[in-house]
PDB file of C-alpha atoms in Angstrom:
ATOM      1  CA  UNK L   1      -6.317  13.584  13.176  1.00 87.00           C
ATOM      2  CA  UNK L   2      -8.908  12.279  10.744  1.00 95.00           C
ATOM      3  CA  UNK L   3      -7.714  12.279   7.139  1.00 97.00           C
ATOM      4  CA  UNK L   4      -9.622  11.412   4.004  1.00 97.00           C
ATOM      5  CA  UNK L   5      -9.002  11.070   0.277  1.00 97.00           C
ATOM      6  CA  UNK L   6     -11.554  11.925  -2.414  1.00 98.00           C
ATOM      7  CA  UNK L   7     -11.759  10.794  -6.004  1.00 97.00           C
ATOM      8  CA  UNK L   8     -14.075  12.964  -8.107  1.00 97.00           C
ATOM      9  CA  UNK L   9     -14.129  13.109 -11.892  1.00 98.00           C
ATOM     10  CA  UNK L  10     -14.201  16.195 -14.030  1.00 98.00           C
ATOM     11  CA  UNK L  11     -17.622  15.325 -15.436  1.00 98.00           C
ATOM     12  CA  UNK L  12     -18.983  15.019 -11.894  1.00 97.00           C
ATOM     13  CA  UNK L  13     -17.718  18.496 -11.044  1.00 98.00           C
ATOM     14  CA  UNK L  14     -19.194  19.831 -14.290  1.00 97.00           C
ATOM     15  CA  UNK L  15     -22.606  18.365 -13.403  1.00 97.00           C
ATOM     16  CA  UNK L  16     -22.366  19.632  -9.829  1.00 98.00           C
ATOM     17  CA  UNK L  17     -21.567  23.136 -11.071  1.00 98.00           C
ATOM     18  CA  UNK L  18     -24.608  23.038 -13.357  1.00 98.00           C
ATOM     19  CA  UNK L  19     -27.209  21.384 -11.150  1.00 98.00           C
ATOM     20  CA  UNK L  20     -25.982  21.599  -7.540  1.00 98.00           C
ATOM     21  CA  UNK L  21     -23.355  24.344  -7.217  1.00 98.00           C
ATOM     22  CA  UNK L  22     -23.389  24.047  -3.419  1.00 98.00           C
ATOM     23  CA  UNK L  23     -22.048  20.489  -3.811  1.00 97.00           C
ATOM     24  CA  UNK L  24     -19.217  21.685  -6.046  1.00 98.00           C
ATOM     25  CA  UNK L  25     -18.453  24.443  -3.543  1.00 98.00           C
ATOM     26  CA  UNK L  26     -18.295  21.923  -0.691  1.00 97.00           C
ATOM     27  CA  UNK L  27     -15.636  19.895  -2.539  1.00 98.00           C
ATOM     28  CA  UNK L  28     -13.644  23.027  -3.304  1.00 98.00           C
ATOM     29  CA  UNK L  29     -13.788  23.910   0.396  1.00 98.00           C
ATOM     30  CA  UNK L  30     -12.653  20.394   1.333  1.00 97.00           C
ATOM     31  CA  UNK L  31      -9.741  20.703  -1.093  1.00 98.00           C
ATOM     32  CA  UNK L  32      -8.392  23.572   1.022  1.00 97.00           C
ATOM     33  CA  UNK L  33      -8.225  21.454   4.184  1.00 97.00           C
ATOM     34  CA  UNK L  34      -4.770  20.205   5.153  1.00 96.00           C
ATOM     35  CA  UNK L  35      -6.043  16.678   5.923  1.00 97.00           C
ATOM     36  CA  UNK L  36      -7.885  16.185   2.642  1.00 98.00           C
ATOM     37  CA  UNK L  37      -6.236  14.815  -0.479  1.00 98.00           C
ATOM     38  CA  UNK L  38      -7.764  14.410  -3.923  1.00 98.00           C
ATOM     39  CA  UNK L  39      -6.660  11.551  -6.156  1.00 98.00           C
ATOM     40  CA  UNK L  40      -5.858  11.845  -9.843  1.00 98.00           C
ATOM     41  CA  UNK L  41      -7.856   9.914 -12.440  1.00 98.00           C
ATOM     42  CA  UNK L  42      -9.303  10.336 -15.927  1.00 98.00           C
ATOM     43  CA  UNK L  43     -11.362  13.506 -16.281  1.00 98.00           C
ATOM     44  CA  UNK L  44     -14.172  11.588 -18.018  1.00 98.00           C
ATOM     45  CA  UNK L  45     -14.174   8.386 -15.894  1.00 98.00           C
ATOM     46  CA  UNK L  46     -13.335   6.598 -19.122  1.00 98.00           C
ATOM     47  CA  UNK L  47     -11.803   3.345 -20.317  1.00 98.00           C
ATOM     48  CA  UNK L  48      -9.179   5.233 -22.314  1.00 98.00           C
ATOM     49  CA  UNK L  49      -6.418   3.296 -20.524  1.00 98.00           C
ATOM     50  CA  UNK L  50      -7.597   0.230 -22.503  1.00 98.00           C
ATOM     51  CA  UNK L  51      -7.037   1.861 -25.900  1.00 97.00           C
ATOM     52  CA  UNK L  52      -4.002   0.450 -27.766  1.00 95.00           C
ATOM     53  CA  UNK L  53      -2.745   4.018 -28.187  1.00 94.00           C
ATOM     54  CA  UNK L  54      -2.268   5.755 -24.823  1.00 96.00           C
ATOM     55  CA  UNK L  55      -2.214   9.443 -25.794  1.00 97.00           C
ATOM     56  CA  UNK L  56      -5.948   9.883 -25.141  1.00 97.00           C
ATOM     57  CA  UNK L  57      -5.575   8.329 -21.691  1.00 98.00           C
ATOM     58  CA  UNK L  58      -2.651  10.613 -20.847  1.00 98.00           C
ATOM     59  CA  UNK L  59      -4.589  13.642 -22.137  1.00 98.00           C
ATOM     60  CA  UNK L  60      -7.587  12.898 -19.915  1.00 98.00           C
ATOM     61  CA  UNK L  61      -5.420  12.316 -16.829  1.00 98.00           C
ATOM     62  CA  UNK L  62      -3.589  15.593 -17.451  1.00 98.00           C
ATOM     63  CA  UNK L  63      -6.873  17.483 -17.834  1.00 98.00           C
ATOM     64  CA  UNK L  64      -8.123  16.065 -14.540  1.00 98.00           C
ATOM     65  CA  UNK L  65      -4.888  17.103 -12.826  1.00 98.00           C
ATOM     66  CA  UNK L  66      -5.374  20.635 -14.167  1.00 98.00           C
ATOM     67  CA  UNK L  67      -8.866  20.694 -12.661  1.00 98.00           C
ATOM     68  CA  UNK L  68      -7.504  19.646  -9.257  1.00 98.00           C
ATOM     69  CA  UNK L  69      -4.773  22.276  -9.464  1.00 98.00           C
ATOM     70  CA  UNK L  70      -7.524  24.839 -10.000  1.00 97.00           C
ATOM     71  CA  UNK L  71      -9.000  23.622  -6.690  1.00 97.00           C
ATOM     72  CA  UNK L  72      -5.642  24.111  -4.963  1.00 97.00           C
ATOM     73  CA  UNK L  73      -4.611  20.447  -5.014  1.00 97.00           C
ATOM     74  CA  UNK L  74      -1.511  18.931  -6.600  1.00 96.00           C
ATOM     75  CA  UNK L  75      -2.441  15.232  -7.068  1.00 98.00           C
ATOM     76  CA  UNK L  76       0.285  12.784  -6.068  1.00 98.00           C
ATOM     77  CA  UNK L  77      -1.516   9.430  -6.237  1.00 98.00           C
ATOM     78  CA  UNK L  78      -3.365   8.056  -9.248  1.00 98.00           C
ATOM     79  CA  UNK L  79      -6.574   6.044  -9.174  1.00 98.00           C
ATOM     80  CA  UNK L  80      -7.722   4.789 -12.577  1.00 98.00           C
ATOM     81  CA  UNK L  81     -11.389   4.401 -13.521  1.00 98.00           C
ATOM     82  CA  UNK L  82     -12.936   1.604 -11.430  1.00 97.00           C
ATOM     83  CA  UNK L  83      -9.412   0.670 -10.241  1.00 98.00           C
ATOM     84  CA  UNK L  84      -8.508  -0.636 -13.721  1.00 98.00           C
ATOM     85  CA  UNK L  85      -4.843  -1.551 -13.381  1.00 98.00           C
ATOM     86  CA  UNK L  86      -1.943  -3.338 -15.094  1.00 98.00           C
ATOM     87  CA  UNK L  87       1.851  -3.079 -15.298  1.00 98.00           C
ATOM     88  CA  UNK L  88       1.482  -0.852 -18.348  1.00 98.00           C
ATOM     89  CA  UNK L  89      -0.914   1.557 -16.655  1.00 98.00           C
ATOM     90  CA  UNK L  90       1.410   1.774 -13.645  1.00 98.00           C
ATOM     91  CA  UNK L  91       4.342   2.626 -15.930  1.00 98.00           C
ATOM     92  CA  UNK L  92       2.358   5.447 -17.546  1.00 98.00           C
ATOM     93  CA  UNK L  93       1.352   6.843 -14.145  1.00 98.00           C
ATOM     94  CA  UNK L  94       5.000   6.755 -13.044  1.00 98.00           C
ATOM     95  CA  UNK L  95       6.097   8.548 -16.218  1.00 98.00           C
ATOM     96  CA  UNK L  96       3.572  11.289 -15.413  1.00 98.00           C
ATOM     97  CA  UNK L  97       5.209  11.848 -12.030  1.00 98.00           C
ATOM     98  CA  UNK L  98       2.774  10.128  -9.678  1.00 98.00           C
ATOM     99  CA  UNK L  99       4.158   8.691  -6.442  1.00 98.00           C
ATOM    100  CA  UNK L 100       1.441   6.095  -5.952  1.00 98.00           C
ATOM    101  CA  UNK L 101      -1.240   4.171  -7.803  1.00 98.00           C
ATOM    102  CA  UNK L 102      -4.216   2.228  -6.458  1.00 98.00           C
ATOM    103  CA  UNK L 103      -5.455  -1.211  -7.443  1.00 98.00           C
ATOM    104  CA  UNK L 104      -7.823  -3.856  -6.133  1.00 98.00           C
ATOM    105  CA  UNK L 105      -6.228  -6.284  -3.676  1.00 97.00           C
ATOM    106  CA  UNK L 106      -7.433  -9.327  -5.617  1.00 95.00           C
ATOM    107  CA  UNK L 107      -6.665 -12.681  -4.022  1.00 94.00           C
ATOM    108  CA  UNK L 108      -4.930 -14.211  -7.021  1.00 93.00           C
ATOM    109  CA  UNK L 109      -2.092 -11.689  -6.810  1.00 94.00           C
ATOM    110  CA  UNK L 110      -0.998 -13.635  -3.753  1.00 94.00           C
ATOM    111  CA  UNK L 111      -0.107 -10.461  -1.836  1.00 96.00           C
ATOM    112  CA  UNK L 112      -1.525  -8.975   1.336  1.00 97.00           C
ATOM    113  CA  UNK L 113      -3.228  -5.613   0.616  1.00 97.00           C
ATOM    114  CA  UNK L 114      -1.786  -4.293   3.880  1.00 97.00           C
ATOM    115  CA  UNK L 115       1.626  -3.309   2.511  1.00 97.00           C
ATOM    116  CA  UNK L 116       2.983  -0.936  -0.117  1.00 98.00           C
ATOM    117  CA  UNK L 117       4.537  -2.503  -3.204  1.00 98.00           C
ATOM    118  CA  UNK L 118       6.379  -1.530  -6.385  1.00 98.00           C
ATOM    119  CA  UNK L 119       4.847  -2.508  -9.752  1.00 98.00           C
ATOM    120  CA  UNK L 120       6.957  -5.013 -11.660  1.00 97.00           C
ATOM    121  CA  UNK L 121       7.746  -2.622 -14.523  1.00 96.00           C
ATOM    122  CA  UNK L 122       8.432   0.461 -12.383  1.00 98.00           C
ATOM    123  CA  UNK L 123      11.207   1.874 -10.234  1.00 95.00           C
ATOM    124  CA  UNK L 124       9.709   4.377  -7.817  1.00 94.00           C
ATOM    125  CA  UNK L 125       5.909   4.545  -7.871  1.00 98.00           C
ATOM    126  CA  UNK L 126       4.210   2.620  -5.049  1.00 98.00           C
ATOM    127  CA  UNK L 127       1.289   0.279  -5.552  1.00 98.00           C
ATOM    128  CA  UNK L 128      -1.423   0.566  -2.881  1.00 98.00           C
ATOM    129  CA  UNK L 129      -4.000  -2.225  -2.788  1.00 98.00           C
ATOM    130  CA  UNK L 130      -7.580  -1.775  -1.643  1.00 98.00           C
ATOM    131  CA  UNK L 131      -8.462  -4.061   1.265  1.00 98.00           C
ATOM    132  CA  UNK L 132     -11.697  -5.211  -0.360  1.00 97.00           C
ATOM    133  CA  UNK L 133     -12.922  -7.252   2.613  1.00 97.00           C
ATOM    134  CA  UNK L 134     -12.837  -4.394   5.118  1.00 98.00           C
ATOM    135  CA  UNK L 135     -13.986  -1.914   2.459  1.00 98.00           C
ATOM    136  CA  UNK L 136     -16.986  -4.028   1.477  1.00 97.00           C
ATOM    137  CA  UNK L 137     -17.903  -4.564   5.121  1.00 98.00           C
ATOM    138  CA  UNK L 138     -18.858  -0.892   5.090  1.00 98.00           C
ATOM    139  CA  UNK L 139     -19.695  -0.344   1.417  1.00 96.00           C
ATOM    140  CA  UNK L 140     -21.936  -3.381   0.863  1.00 94.00           C
ATOM    141  CA  UNK L 141     -22.644  -5.341   4.022  1.00 97.00           C
ATOM    142  CA  UNK L 142     -23.266  -2.590   6.558  1.00 97.00           C
ATOM    143  CA  UNK L 143     -27.086  -2.744   6.447  1.00 96.00           C
ATOM    144  CA  UNK L 144     -27.416  -6.456   5.564  1.00 96.00           C
ATOM    145  CA  UNK L 145     -29.391  -7.955   8.442  1.00 96.00           C
ATOM    146  CA  UNK L 146     -28.488 -11.476   7.253  1.00 96.00           C
ATOM    147  CA  UNK L 147     -24.778 -10.725   7.752  1.00 97.00           C
ATOM    148  CA  UNK L 148     -23.371 -12.544  10.768  1.00 97.00           C
ATOM    149  CA  UNK L 149     -21.577  -9.370  11.929  1.00 97.00           C
ATOM    150  CA  UNK L 150     -24.685  -7.180  11.774  1.00 97.00           C
ATOM    151  CA  UNK L 151     -24.943  -4.585  13.207  1.00 97.00           C
ATOM    152  CA  UNK L 152     -21.562  -3.094  12.405  1.00 98.00           C
ATOM    153  CA  UNK L 153     -20.597  -0.462  14.964  1.00 98.00           C
ATOM    154  CA  UNK L 154     -17.688   1.971  14.960  1.00 98.00           C
ATOM    155  CA  UNK L 155     -16.007   0.312  17.949  1.00 97.00           C
ATOM    156  CA  UNK L 156     -16.330  -3.160  16.376  1.00 98.00           C
ATOM    157  CA  UNK L 157     -14.906  -1.961  13.070  1.00 98.00           C
ATOM    158  CA  UNK L 158     -12.020  -0.123  14.707  1.00 98.00           C
ATOM    159  CA  UNK L 159     -11.150  -3.324  16.587  1.00 98.00           C
ATOM    160  CA  UNK L 160     -10.932  -5.130  13.248  1.00 98.00           C
ATOM    161  CA  UNK L 161      -8.620  -2.409  11.940  1.00 98.00           C
ATOM    162  CA  UNK L 162      -6.520  -2.712  15.081  1.00 97.00           C
ATOM    163  CA  UNK L 163      -6.124  -6.467  14.620  1.00 96.00           C
ATOM    164  CA  UNK L 164      -5.169  -6.132  10.962  1.00 94.00           C
ATOM    165  CA  UNK L 165      -1.563  -7.141  10.239  1.00 93.00           C
ATOM    166  CA  UNK L 166       0.634  -4.887   8.106  1.00 95.00           C
ATOM    167  CA  UNK L 167       1.695  -1.256   7.675  1.00 96.00           C
ATOM    168  CA  UNK L 168      -1.511   0.056   6.085  1.00 97.00           C
ATOM    169  CA  UNK L 169      -5.187  -0.718   5.543  1.00 97.00           C
ATOM    170  CA  UNK L 170      -6.582   0.958   2.447  1.00 98.00           C
ATOM    171  CA  UNK L 171     -10.344   1.461   2.768  1.00 97.00           C
ATOM    172  CA  UNK L 172     -11.981   2.596  -0.454  1.00 97.00           C
ATOM    173  CA  UNK L 173     -15.782   2.896  -0.730  1.00 96.00           C
ATOM    174  CA  UNK L 174     -18.212   4.717  -3.001  1.00 94.00           C
ATOM    175  CA  UNK L 175     -19.185   8.200  -1.872  1.00 93.00           C
ATOM    176  CA  UNK L 176     -22.856   7.196  -2.024  1.00 93.00           C
ATOM    177  CA  UNK L 177     -22.232   4.532   0.640  1.00 95.00           C
ATOM    178  CA  UNK L 178     -23.143   7.151   3.243  1.00 95.00           C
ATOM    179  CA  UNK L 179     -26.790   7.888   2.551  1.00 93.00           C
ATOM    180  CA  UNK L 180     -27.744   6.139  -0.702  1.00 92.00           C
ATOM    181  CA  UNK L 181     -26.477   2.551  -0.680  1.00 92.00           C
ATOM    182  CA  UNK L 182     -27.178   2.636   3.031  1.00 96.00           C
ATOM    183  CA  UNK L 183     -29.872   5.136   3.966  1.00 96.00           C
ATOM    184  CA  UNK L 184     -29.472   7.379   6.970  1.00 96.00           C
ATOM    185  CA  UNK L 185     -31.880   5.294   9.055  1.00 96.00           C
ATOM    186  CA  UNK L 186     -29.449   2.334   8.852  1.00 97.00           C
ATOM    187  CA  UNK L 187     -27.092   4.255  11.139  1.00 97.00           C
ATOM    188  CA  UNK L 188     -24.359   4.645   8.500  1.00 98.00           C
ATOM    189  CA  UNK L 189     -23.790   8.325   9.230  1.00 97.00           C
ATOM    190  CA  UNK L 190     -23.615   7.759  12.970  1.00 97.00           C
ATOM    191  CA  UNK L 191     -21.099   4.987  12.254  1.00 97.00           C
ATOM    192  CA  UNK L 192     -18.959   7.432  10.289  1.00 96.00           C
ATOM    193  CA  UNK L 193     -19.379  10.141  12.919  1.00 96.00           C
ATOM    194  CA  UNK L 194     -18.043   7.914  15.714  1.00 97.00           C
ATOM    195  CA  UNK L 195     -15.351   6.068  13.746  1.00 97.00           C
ATOM    196  CA  UNK L 196     -12.493   8.607  14.165  1.00 97.00           C
ATOM    197  CA  UNK L 197     -12.887   8.650  17.943  1.00 97.00           C
ATOM    198  CA  UNK L 198     -13.040   4.853  18.163  1.00 98.00           C
ATOM    199  CA  UNK L 199      -9.936   4.488  15.984  1.00 97.00           C
ATOM    200  CA  UNK L 200      -8.070   6.969  18.206  1.00 96.00           C
ATOM    201  CA  UNK L 201      -8.517   4.578  21.138  1.00 97.00           C
ATOM    202  CA  UNK L 202      -6.015   2.230  19.463  1.00 97.00           C
ATOM    203  CA  UNK L 203      -2.665   3.936  19.933  1.00 93.00           C
ATOM    204  CA  UNK L 204      -0.943   2.155  17.023  1.00 95.00           C
ATOM    205  CA  UNK L 205      -3.571   3.327  14.494  1.00 97.00           C
ATOM    206  CA  UNK L 206      -3.570   6.636  12.663  1.00 97.00           C
ATOM    207  CA  UNK L 207      -5.270   8.038   9.595  1.00 97.00           C
ATOM    208  CA  UNK L 208      -3.130   8.856   6.561  1.00 97.00           C
ATOM    209  CA  UNK L 209      -3.511  10.389   3.149  1.00 97.00           C
ATOM    210  CA  UNK L 210      -2.706   8.276   0.113  1.00 98.00           C
ATOM    211  CA  UNK L 211       0.551  10.121  -0.573  1.00 98.00           C
ATOM    212  CA  UNK L 212       1.713   9.337   2.977  1.00 98.00           C
ATOM    213  CA  UNK L 213       0.975   5.648   2.454  1.00 98.00           C
ATOM    214  CA  UNK L 214       2.856   5.825  -0.856  1.00 98.00           C
ATOM    215  CA  UNK L 215       5.904   6.987   1.105  1.00 97.00           C
ATOM    216  CA  UNK L 216       6.069   3.656   2.975  1.00 96.00           C
ATOM    217  CA  UNK L 217       8.881   1.238   2.261  1.00 95.00           C
ATOM    218  CA  UNK L 218       7.847  -1.246  -0.436  1.00 95.00           C
ATOM    219  CA  UNK L 219       7.424  -4.809   0.808  1.00 92.00           C
ATOM    220  CA  UNK L 220       7.896  -6.476  -2.604  1.00 95.00           C
ATOM    221  CA  UNK L 221       7.304  -6.208  -6.342  1.00 97.00           C
ATOM    222  CA  UNK L 222       3.939  -7.106  -7.869  1.00 97.00           C
ATOM    223  CA  UNK L 223       3.518  -8.370 -11.427  1.00 97.00           C
ATOM    224  CA  UNK L 224       0.121  -7.670 -13.035  1.00 97.00           C
ATOM    225  CA  UNK L 225       0.579  -8.284 -16.779  1.00 96.00           C
ATOM    226  CA  UNK L 226      -3.155  -8.429 -17.578  1.00 95.00           C
ATOM    227  CA  UNK L 227      -5.781  -5.884 -16.587  1.00 98.00           C
ATOM    228  CA  UNK L 228      -7.657  -6.131 -13.280  1.00 98.00           C
ATOM    229  CA  UNK L 229     -10.326  -3.898 -11.717  1.00 97.00           C
ATOM    230  CA  UNK L 230     -12.600  -3.778  -8.678  1.00 95.00           C
ATOM    231  CA  UNK L 231     -15.779  -4.594 -10.621  1.00 93.00           C
ATOM    232  CA  UNK L 232     -17.912  -7.730 -10.339  1.00 91.00           C
ATOM    233  CA  UNK L 233     -16.776 -11.163  -9.190  1.00 90.00           C
ATOM    234  CA  UNK L 234     -14.252 -11.490 -12.025  1.00 93.00           C
ATOM    235  CA  UNK L 235     -12.353  -8.319 -11.030  1.00 94.00           C
ATOM    236  CA  UNK L 236     -11.467  -7.714 -14.702  1.00 96.00           C
ATOM    237  CA  UNK L 237     -12.897  -5.590 -17.550  1.00 97.00           C
ATOM    238  CA  UNK L 238     -15.931  -7.804 -18.211  1.00 97.00           C
ATOM    239  CA  UNK L 239     -18.221  -5.323 -16.422  1.00 96.00           C
ATOM    240  CA  UNK L 240     -17.798  -3.056 -19.483  1.00 97.00           C
ATOM    241  CA  UNK L 241     -16.493  -5.333 -22.242  1.00 98.00           C
ATOM    242  CA  UNK L 242     -17.997  -8.716 -21.373  1.00 96.00           C
ATOM    243  CA  UNK L 243     -20.446  -9.042 -24.274  1.00 97.00           C
ATOM    244  CA  UNK L 244     -20.636  -8.214 -27.963  1.00 98.00           C
ATOM    245  CA  UNK L 245     -22.871  -5.166 -27.452  1.00 98.00           C
ATOM    246  CA  UNK L 246     -20.340  -3.605 -25.105  1.00 98.00           C
ATOM    247  CA  UNK L 247     -17.344  -4.364 -27.323  1.00 98.00           C
ATOM    248  CA  UNK L 248     -19.142  -3.003 -30.394  1.00 98.00           C
ATOM    249  CA  UNK L 249     -19.930   0.302 -28.707  1.00 98.00           C
ATOM    250  CA  UNK L 250     -16.427   0.555 -27.232  1.00 98.00           C
ATOM    251  CA  UNK L 251     -14.819   0.096 -30.665  1.00 98.00           C
ATOM    252  CA  UNK L 252     -17.280   2.425 -32.406  1.00 97.00           C
ATOM    253  CA  UNK L 253     -16.514   5.224 -29.954  1.00 98.00           C
ATOM    254  CA  UNK L 254     -12.766   4.653 -30.227  1.00 97.00           C
ATOM    255  CA  UNK L 255     -12.910   4.826 -34.035  1.00 96.00           C
ATOM    256  CA  UNK L 256     -14.582   8.246 -33.889  1.00 97.00           C
ATOM    257  CA  UNK L 257     -11.400   9.485 -32.268  1.00 96.00           C
ATOM    258  CA  UNK L 258      -9.477   8.698 -35.453  1.00 93.00           C
ATOM    259  CA  UNK L 259     -11.901  10.895 -37.415  1.00 93.00           C
ATOM    260  CA  UNK L 260     -11.582  13.737 -34.924  1.00 95.00           C
ATOM    261  CA  UNK L 261      -7.798  13.796 -35.302  1.00 88.00           C
ATOM    262  CA  UNK L 262      -8.329  15.218 -38.780  1.00 81.00           C
ATOM    263  CA  UNK L 263     -11.040  17.827 -38.199  1.00 80.00           C
ATOM    264  CA  UNK L 264     -12.075  17.785 -34.547  1.00 88.00           C
ATOM    265  CA  UNK L 265     -13.047  20.942 -32.697  1.00 93.00           C
ATOM    266  CA  UNK L 266     -12.813  21.364 -28.926  1.00 94.00           C
ATOM    267  CA  UNK L 267     -16.589  20.945 -28.654  1.00 95.00           C
ATOM    268  CA  UNK L 268     -16.590  17.720 -30.692  1.00 96.00           C
ATOM    269  CA  UNK L 269     -13.720  16.288 -28.657  1.00 97.00           C
ATOM    270  CA  UNK L 270     -15.634  17.046 -25.454  1.00 97.00           C
ATOM    271  CA  UNK L 271     -18.753  15.238 -26.688  1.00 97.00           C
ATOM    272  CA  UNK L 272     -16.629  12.293 -27.860  1.00 98.00           C
ATOM    273  CA  UNK L 273     -15.017  12.026 -24.458  1.00 98.00           C
ATOM    274  CA  UNK L 274     -18.381  12.169 -22.702  1.00 98.00           C
ATOM    275  CA  UNK L 275     -19.316   9.086 -24.742  1.00 98.00           C
ATOM    276  CA  UNK L 276     -16.256   7.346 -23.289  1.00 98.00           C
ATOM    277  CA  UNK L 277     -17.602   7.484 -19.719  1.00 98.00           C
ATOM    278  CA  UNK L 278     -17.590   3.892 -18.487  1.00 98.00           C
ATOM    279  CA  UNK L 279     -21.186   4.009 -17.207  1.00 97.00           C
ATOM    280  CA  UNK L 280     -22.550   3.830 -20.767  1.00 98.00           C
ATOM    281  CA  UNK L 281     -20.996   0.392 -21.232  1.00 98.00           C
ATOM    282  CA  UNK L 282     -21.785  -0.691 -17.672  1.00 96.00           C
ATOM    283  CA  UNK L 283     -25.504  -0.399 -18.458  1.00 97.00           C
ATOM    284  CA  UNK L 284     -25.095  -2.913 -21.329  1.00 97.00           C
ATOM    285  CA  UNK L 285     -24.014  -5.785 -19.080  1.00 96.00           C
ATOM    286  CA  UNK L 286     -25.886  -9.093 -19.451  1.00 95.00           C
ATOM    287  CA  UNK L 287     -24.382 -10.996 -16.553  1.00 92.00           C
ATOM    288  CA  UNK L 288     -26.311 -13.170 -14.138  1.00 81.00           C
ATOM    289  CA  UNK L 289     -26.951 -13.422 -10.422  1.00 76.00           C
ATOM    290  CA  UNK L 290     -25.834 -10.720  -7.995  1.00 80.00           C
ATOM    291  CA  UNK L 291     -23.394  -8.999 -10.372  1.00 80.00           C
ATOM    292  CA  UNK L 292     -26.189  -8.205 -12.814  1.00 88.00           C
ATOM    293  CA  UNK L 293     -28.374  -7.029  -9.943  1.00 84.00           C
ATOM    294  CA  UNK L 294     -25.769  -4.351  -9.234  1.00 85.00           C
ATOM    295  CA  UNK L 295     -25.648  -3.322 -12.907  1.00 86.00           C
ATOM    296  CA  UNK L 296     -29.448  -3.082 -12.980  1.00 88.00           C
ATOM    297  CA  UNK L 297     -29.482  -1.044  -9.764  1.00 83.00           C
ATOM    298  CA  UNK L 298     -27.387   1.693 -11.347  1.00 86.00           C
ATOM    299  CA  UNK L 299     -28.942   1.609 -14.829  1.00 92.00           C
ATOM    300  CA  UNK L 300     -31.714   4.060 -15.803  1.00 95.00           C
ATOM    301  CA  UNK L 301     -32.839   1.660 -18.557  1.00 96.00           C
ATOM    302  CA  UNK L 302     -35.405  -1.146 -18.415  1.00 95.00           C
ATOM    303  CA  UNK L 303     -32.940  -3.590 -19.940  1.00 95.00           C
ATOM    304  CA  UNK L 304     -29.366  -3.702 -21.292  1.00 96.00           C
ATOM    305  CA  UNK L 305     -30.825  -4.079 -24.772  1.00 97.00           C
ATOM    306  CA  UNK L 306     -32.723  -0.797 -24.444  1.00 97.00           C
ATOM    307  CA  UNK L 307     -29.471   0.777 -23.248  1.00 97.00           C
ATOM    308  CA  UNK L 308     -27.623  -0.632 -26.272  1.00 98.00           C
ATOM    309  CA  UNK L 309     -30.167   0.681 -28.789  1.00 98.00           C
ATOM    310  CA  UNK L 310     -30.108   4.132 -27.202  1.00 98.00           C
ATOM    311  CA  UNK L 311     -26.328   4.340 -26.934  1.00 98.00           C
ATOM    312  CA  UNK L 312     -25.699   2.997 -30.425  1.00 98.00           C
ATOM    313  CA  UNK L 313     -28.163   5.503 -31.909  1.00 98.00           C
ATOM    314  CA  UNK L 314     -26.277   8.314 -30.163  1.00 98.00           C
ATOM    315  CA  UNK L 315     -22.908   6.985 -31.343  1.00 98.00           C
ATOM    316  CA  UNK L 316     -24.065   6.652 -34.969  1.00 97.00           C
ATOM    317  CA  UNK L 317     -25.683  10.089 -34.941  1.00 97.00           C
ATOM    318  CA  UNK L 318     -22.554  11.691 -33.513  1.00 97.00           C
ATOM    319  CA  UNK L 319     -20.329   9.865 -35.995  1.00 96.00           C
ATOM    320  CA  UNK L 320     -22.485  11.193 -38.827  1.00 96.00           C
ATOM    321  CA  UNK L 321     -22.053  14.719 -37.500  1.00 94.00           C
ATOM    322  CA  UNK L 322     -18.284  14.284 -37.295  1.00 94.00           C
ATOM    323  CA  UNK L 323     -18.070  12.876 -40.826  1.00 92.00           C
ATOM    324  CA  UNK L 324     -20.231  15.715 -42.185  1.00 89.00           C
ATOM    325  CA  UNK L 325     -17.693  18.238 -40.876  1.00 80.00           C
TER     326      UNK L 325
END
């Protein structure tokens, strides 16, 4: 049977409820299906896991879990914002009762992404690595006519999955892969439509939810002392904190939290947390080559400098409001 995992933030569901309630309803309907599993994450798609103090991070994860419970789902596997991961983050997820946590299967870890592992600082939680090659074959390369494997068909892809060595293959792509990154006329939806049937032709393959993969026996321990992610070529936090503009905004927003501890209302905390959404800092990137092309693709601004001026004005205005309280 086909199984799928979804990762949707609280702010996404809020926006869907406001502007496209039928979309929100479709996710709530999916949440009731026995083969669908929703992953835990931060409610605000934030970088709170990078704050020195972790209470804000824990608070946002707990709020997201409450949202999923309201949809009839009890999240068992944690996926941090943009797959930001470290030993410390894994330990926090384990302390919150999660059975699994996702990370990017970066090459320099020296581990195959096709097994379950245990984080170095943990006892029970399983580490599941994204197979970025097979994921990006669909997420990024599917409609690239210059790609030597173009066109990618469901039977070809399922044969690659069949030949893959290991106990699991974790495919993780953006939701907008199917219709935005690759428009319908590329054949991406037909590819997805035929994939389950093609996979079923390989008797040793089966679909699984993330919690089922997390139940696999761990192959080894994995030590990740410094933070990694799935973003850009560096696979670190430079997509959001790589230049002075980004670091300035990040620190300014974090400092507002200290002010709110003294006189913050629920409304002010909500606005503050909306400012923590990682996209705001993503738009400020000043990288080069293809990485910056991706940043520019997602940004609504003409330049990262325009984005910085706009975001900093909002931060300063909000800080003034908080201080005036």
